[in-house]
């Protein structure tokens, strides 16, 4: 009798739960369909995204693929010697080496990445080669360098007068303080949607200025710094990589969108999860997201995070909403 009662309660409970979940699942079911004519759209972190987006759009207009667009777009920033956090002129690690991280992800779910890559101007292109020419996702350090050379990339010193000077200054005190601030967060992460509504992404950085040698951030980690699911959308991160990795930032945003969150709400929820983990007073993280319909969103911990938005042939710089001062 008791057992019957218990199994009745259990069965009733399961049925009720099923009804609740079923109802919610229906309610929040997103339309995983590109809005007609939504693309092309590009969104990129920070103001260097303006030029990157414009190049990406040109690539598409000239018949390039969405993948070509997100690769070539961020290459502009990698080649800019005045940008202190990406490619040439990126701030060195605590031993004076410019060590780069990058990843790329395609609408077909394929992806590639490199980390701690030195003396190569375009880590994003090496990441693409990893994706296309190897059975792997991520190559590191000397292995990534050797692979790049084998693919015809040229060795090149990435230090500039500015980066050497900045390192010399930092060396005087060598104070190891891997805290993100306005000067040292400049990763470029780009999300692109082509005319078919297919979504692509790229992310490239020299990481934290004067980081511990060997330290890898979120930017080359698929699911942390970047994630695309072409059925749902994509997300990209900038800021303190450790905090992003701890919440699987980009992947979680895409999953939240799958369950009906808007891009902005999904980015906000990822920020709130960081807030749950740690004191965010001195930590900056910013997320960008796009869903399959072509809606975009962003959210950051602190004010100051902006992003370039290219839509309907117009490019603008937008300020992100944020959690706290
Ligand atoms: C990192 N997320 O290495 C990168 C740094 C960054 O804007 O985004 N800077 O942690």
Coordinates of C-alpha atoms and ligand atoms in Angstrom, one line a residue:
X1 CA 0.0 0.0 0.0
X2 CA 2.7 2.4 1.0
X3 CA 4.7 1.4 -2.1
X4 CA 1.7 2.0 -4.3
X5 CA 1.2 5.4 -2.8
X6 CA 4.8 6.2 -3.2
X7 CA 4.8 5.1 -6.9
X8 CA 1.6 7.1 -7.5
X9 CA 3.2 10.2 -6.0
X10 CA 6.3 9.6 -8.1
X11 CA 4.4 9.0 -11.3
X12 CA 2.2 12.0 -10.7
X13 CA 5.3 14.1 -10.0
X14 CA 7.0 13.0 -13.2
X15 CA 3.9 13.6 -15.3
X16 CA 3.5 17.1 -13.7
X17 CA 7.1 17.9 -14.3
X18 CA 6.7 16.7 -17.9
X19 CA 3.8 19.0 -18.4
X20 CA 5.7 21.9 -17.0
X21 CA 8.8 21.3 -19.0
X22 CA 6.7 20.6 -22.1
X23 CA 4.8 23.8 -21.7
X24 CA 8.0 25.8 -21.1
X25 CA 9.8 24.1 -24.0
X26 CA 7.0 25.2 -26.3
X27 CA 6.8 28.7 -25.0
X28 CA 10.5 29.4 -25.2
X29 CA 11.2 27.5 -28.4
X30 CA 13.2 29.9 -30.6
X31 CA 12.6 30.2 -34.3
X32 CA 15.9 28.8 -35.5
X33 CA 15.6 30.5 -38.8
X34 CA 17.4 33.4 -40.4
X35 CA 15.1 36.4 -40.8
X36 CA 14.8 37.0 -44.5
X37 CA 17.4 39.5 -45.6
X38 CA 18.9 39.8 -42.1
X39 CA 22.5 39.3 -43.3
X40 CA 25.0 40.4 -43.9
X41 CA 25.7 41.5 -40.4
X42 CA 29.1 41.8 -38.6
X43 CA 29.7 42.6 -35.0
X44 CA 33.2 43.0 -33.5
X45 CA 34.6 43.9 -30.1
X46 CA 36.0 47.4 -29.5
X47 CA 36.4 50.3 -31.9
X48 CA 39.1 48.5 -34.0
X49 CA 36.1 46.4 -35.1
X50 CA 34.9 49.3 -37.3
X51 CA 37.6 48.8 -39.9
X52 CA 37.6 45.0 -39.4
X53 CA 33.8 44.9 -40.1
X54 CA 34.2 47.1 -43.2
X55 CA 36.8 44.8 -44.6
X56 CA 34.7 41.7 -43.8
X57 CA 31.7 43.2 -45.6
X58 CA 33.9 44.0 -48.7
X59 CA 35.1 40.4 -48.7
X60 CA 31.5 39.2 -48.9
X61 CA 30.6 41.7 -51.6
X62 CA 33.5 40.5 -53.7
X63 CA 32.2 37.0 -53.5
X64 CA 34.2 35.7 -50.6
X65 CA 32.7 33.3 -48.1
X66 CA 31.5 34.2 -44.6
X67 CA 34.6 32.4 -43.3
X68 CA 36.8 34.4 -45.5
X69 CA 35.1 37.6 -44.3
X70 CA 35.6 36.9 -40.5
X71 CA 39.2 35.8 -41.2
X72 CA 40.2 38.8 -43.4
X73 CA 38.3 41.3 -41.2
X74 CA 40.4 40.5 -38.1
X75 CA 43.6 40.3 -40.1
X76 CA 43.5 44.0 -40.5
X77 CA 43.8 44.4 -36.7
X78 CA 46.5 41.8 -36.5
X79 CA 48.6 43.8 -39.0
X80 CA 48.1 47.1 -37.1
X81 CA 51.4 47.8 -35.3
X82 CA 49.7 50.5 -33.2
X83 CA 47.2 48.0 -31.7
X84 CA 48.8 46.8 -28.5
X85 CA 46.8 43.7 -27.9
X86 CA 46.5 41.9 -31.2
X87 CA 49.1 40.6 -33.7
X88 CA 52.1 42.8 -34.5
X89 CA 52.8 45.2 -31.6
X90 CA 50.8 43.1 -29.2
X91 CA 52.1 43.4 -25.6
X92 CA 54.6 40.8 -24.7
X93 CA 54.5 38.2 -22.0
X94 CA 56.5 38.6 -18.8
X95 CA 59.6 37.3 -20.6
X96 CA 59.3 39.8 -23.5
X97 CA 57.8 37.4 -26.1
X98 CA 54.7 38.3 -28.1
X99 CA 52.7 35.1 -27.8
X100 CA 49.4 35.1 -29.8
X101 CA 46.1 33.2 -29.4
X102 CA 43.4 32.9 -32.0
X103 CA 40.5 30.7 -33.1
X104 CA 38.0 30.5 -35.9
X105 CA 34.7 28.7 -36.2
X106 CA 32.6 28.0 -39.2
X107 CA 28.8 27.6 -39.7
X108 CA 29.3 23.9 -40.4
X109 CA 30.5 23.4 -36.8
X110 CA 34.2 23.0 -37.7
X111 CA 36.8 25.0 -35.9
X112 CA 40.5 25.6 -35.5
X113 CA 42.8 27.4 -33.0
X114 CA 46.3 28.2 -32.1
X115 CA 47.8 29.4 -28.8
X116 CA 51.1 30.8 -27.6
X117 CA 52.1 31.2 -31.3
X118 CA 55.1 33.4 -31.7
X119 CA 56.6 35.3 -34.7
X120 CA 53.7 34.8 -37.0
X121 CA 51.7 37.9 -38.0
X122 CA 48.4 36.2 -38.7
X123 CA 47.4 33.6 -36.0
X124 CA 43.8 33.7 -37.3
X125 CA 45.0 32.3 -40.7
X126 CA 47.0 29.6 -39.0
X127 CA 43.9 28.7 -36.9
X128 CA 42.0 28.3 -40.2
X129 CA 44.7 26.0 -41.5
X130 CA 44.5 23.9 -38.4
X131 CA 40.7 23.6 -39.0
X132 CA 41.0 22.9 -42.7
X133 CA 44.2 20.9 -43.1
X134 CA 44.5 18.9 -39.9
X135 CA 42.2 16.5 -38.0
X136 CA 42.8 18.7 -34.9
X137 CA 41.3 21.8 -33.3
X138 CA 44.1 23.4 -31.3
X139 CA 47.9 23.6 -31.9
X140 CA 50.2 25.2 -29.3
X141 CA 53.5 27.1 -29.1
X142 CA 56.4 25.6 -31.2
X143 CA 54.1 22.9 -32.7
X144 CA 51.8 25.7 -34.0
X145 CA 54.8 27.7 -35.2
X146 CA 56.3 24.7 -37.1
X147 CA 52.9 23.9 -38.6
X148 CA 52.6 27.6 -39.7
X149 CA 56.0 27.5 -41.4
X150 CA 55.1 24.2 -43.1
X151 CA 52.1 26.0 -44.6
X152 CA 54.1 28.8 -46.0
X153 CA 53.7 31.5 -43.3
X154 CA 56.7 33.7 -42.8
X155 CA 58.6 34.1 -39.6
X156 CA 58.5 37.7 -38.4
X157 CA 59.4 39.6 -35.3
X158 CA 56.2 41.0 -33.8
X159 CA 57.8 43.4 -31.4
X160 CA 57.5 47.0 -32.2
X161 CA 59.3 50.1 -30.8
X162 CA 56.2 50.7 -28.7
X163 CA 55.9 47.2 -27.4
X164 CA 59.6 47.0 -26.5
X165 CA 59.4 50.3 -24.7
X166 CA 56.3 49.2 -22.8
X167 CA 58.0 46.0 -21.8
X168 CA 61.1 47.9 -20.7
X169 CA 58.9 50.1 -18.5
X170 CA 57.0 47.2 -17.0
X171 CA 60.3 45.4 -16.4
X172 CA 61.4 48.1 -14.0
X173 CA 58.9 46.8 -11.4
X174 CA 57.9 43.5 -13.0
X175 CA 54.8 43.7 -10.9
X176 CA 52.8 40.6 -11.9
X177 CA 49.2 41.7 -11.8
X178 CA 47.1 40.0 -14.4
X179 CA 44.1 42.3 -13.8
X180 CA 42.4 43.6 -16.9
X181 CA 42.2 47.4 -17.4
X182 CA 41.3 49.8 -20.1
X183 CA 44.8 49.7 -21.6
X184 CA 45.3 46.0 -21.8
X185 CA 42.1 44.6 -23.1
X186 CA 41.7 44.8 -26.9
X187 CA 41.1 41.3 -28.3
X188 CA 39.1 41.4 -31.5
X189 CA 36.3 38.9 -31.7
X190 CA 34.0 39.0 -34.7
X191 CA 30.7 37.4 -35.5
X192 CA 29.4 37.5 -39.0
X193 CA 26.2 36.4 -40.7
X194 CA 26.2 36.1 -44.5
X195 CA 23.3 36.6 -46.9
X196 CA 22.1 33.1 -46.4
X197 CA 21.9 33.6 -42.6
X198 CA 24.9 31.4 -41.9
X199 CA 27.0 32.4 -39.0
X200 CA 30.8 32.5 -38.6
X201 CA 33.2 33.7 -36.0
X202 CA 36.8 34.6 -35.3
X203 CA 38.8 35.8 -32.3
X204 CA 42.5 36.9 -32.1
X205 CA 44.6 38.4 -29.3
X206 CA 48.0 38.7 -27.7
X207 CA 46.2 38.2 -24.4
X208 CA 46.9 40.0 -21.2
X209 CA 49.8 42.4 -21.3
X210 CA 52.9 40.9 -19.6
X211 CA 51.1 37.7 -18.8
X212 CA 52.9 34.8 -17.3
X213 CA 54.8 32.9 -20.0
X214 CA 52.7 30.0 -21.1
X215 CA 49.4 31.5 -19.9
X216 CA 46.6 30.9 -22.3
X217 CA 43.3 32.9 -22.1
X218 CA 39.9 32.3 -23.4
X219 CA 40.4 33.6 -26.9
X220 CA 41.7 30.3 -28.5
X221 CA 39.4 28.1 -26.5
X222 CA 36.3 27.1 -28.5
X223 CA 33.3 27.5 -26.2
X224 CA 35.0 30.1 -24.0
X225 CA 36.2 33.0 -26.3
X226 CA 34.1 31.9 -29.3
X227 CA 31.2 29.6 -30.1
X228 CA 29.0 29.2 -33.1
X229 CA 26.0 26.9 -33.5
X230 CA 24.6 27.7 -36.9
X231 CA 21.1 26.5 -35.8
X232 CA 21.0 29.0 -33.0
X233 CA 23.6 31.8 -33.2
X234 CA 27.1 32.7 -32.0
X235 CA 28.9 34.5 -29.2
X236 CA 32.3 35.9 -28.6
X237 CA 34.1 37.3 -25.6
X238 CA 36.7 39.9 -24.6
X239 CA 38.2 40.7 -21.2
X240 CA 39.8 38.6 -18.5
X241 CA 40.0 35.2 -20.1
X242 CA 40.2 33.3 -16.8
X243 CA 36.7 34.6 -15.9
X244 CA 35.3 33.7 -19.3
X245 CA 36.7 30.2 -19.2
X246 CA 35.3 29.5 -15.8
X247 CA 31.7 30.0 -17.1
X248 CA 32.3 28.5 -20.6
X249 CA 31.2 32.0 -21.7
X250 CA 30.5 31.7 -25.4
X251 CA 29.1 28.2 -25.3
X252 CA 26.7 29.0 -22.5
X253 CA 25.4 32.1 -24.3
X254 CA 24.6 30.0 -27.4
X255 CA 22.9 27.4 -25.2
X256 CA 20.8 30.1 -23.5
X257 CA 19.7 31.5 -26.9
X258 CA 18.8 27.9 -27.9
X259 CA 16.4 28.0 -24.9
X260 CA 14.8 31.2 -25.9
X261 CA 17.0 34.0 -24.4
X262 CA 17.5 37.0 -26.5
X263 CA 21.2 37.6 -27.4
X264 CA 21.4 40.5 -24.9
X265 CA 19.8 38.5 -22.1
X266 CA 22.0 35.5 -22.8
X267 CA 25.1 37.8 -22.6
X268 CA 23.8 39.3 -19.3
X269 CA 23.2 35.9 -17.8
X270 CA 26.8 34.9 -18.6
X271 CA 28.0 38.1 -16.9
X272 CA 25.8 37.3 -13.9
X273 CA 27.4 33.8 -13.7
X274 CA 30.8 35.5 -13.5
X275 CA 29.5 37.7 -10.8
X276 CA 28.4 34.7 -8.8
X277 CA 31.9 33.2 -9.0
X278 CA 34.1 36.1 -8.1
X279 CA 34.5 39.7 -7.0
X280 CA 34.1 41.6 -10.3
X281 CA 35.2 45.0 -9.0
X282 CA 38.5 44.9 -11.0
X283 CA 37.5 42.5 -13.7
X284 CA 36.2 43.5 -17.1
X285 CA 34.5 41.0 -19.5
X286 CA 32.4 41.8 -22.5
X287 CA 30.3 39.5 -24.6
X288 CA 28.7 39.9 -28.0
X289 CA 26.1 37.6 -29.5
X290 CA 24.0 37.1 -32.6
X291 CA 21.0 34.8 -33.0
X292 CA 19.8 33.0 -36.1
X293 CA 17.2 35.7 -36.7
X294 CA 19.9 38.3 -36.9
X295 CA 19.2 39.9 -33.6
X296 CA 22.3 41.0 -31.8
X297 CA 23.2 41.7 -28.2
X298 CA 26.0 42.5 -25.8
X299 CA 26.7 42.8 -22.1
X300 CA 29.8 43.7 -20.0
X301 CA 30.7 43.8 -16.4
X302 CA 31.7 47.4 -16.4
X303 CA 31.0 50.5 -18.5
X304 CA 33.4 51.2 -21.4
X305 CA 32.9 48.1 -23.5
X306 CA 31.9 49.0 -27.1
X307 CA 31.5 47.2 -30.3
X308 CA 31.3 47.8 -34.0
X309 CA 28.0 46.9 -35.7
X310 CA 27.7 46.6 -39.4
X311 CA 24.2 46.1 -40.8
X312 CA 22.4 47.3 -43.9
X313 CA 25.8 48.6 -45.2
X314 CA 26.1 50.9 -42.2
X315 CA 28.8 50.7 -39.5
X316 CA 28.4 52.2 -36.1
X317 CA 30.1 52.0 -32.8
X318 CA 27.8 51.0 -30.0
X319 CA 28.1 51.1 -26.2
X320 CA 27.3 48.0 -24.4
X321 CA 25.1 47.7 -21.4
X322 CA 26.8 46.7 -18.2
X323 CA 26.3 45.3 -14.8
X324 CA 28.1 47.6 -12.4
X325 CA 30.6 50.5 -12.0
Ligands
LIG1 C1 42.7 37.0 -22.7 N1 40.5 37.6 -23.4 O1 43.7 36.6 -23.1 C2 41.9 37.8 -23.6 C3 42.3 39.2 -23.4 C4 41.3 40.2 -24.0 O2 40.6 42.1 -24.6 O3 40.2 40.0 -24.3 N2 41.6 41.3 -24.1 O4 42.2 36.8 -21.6

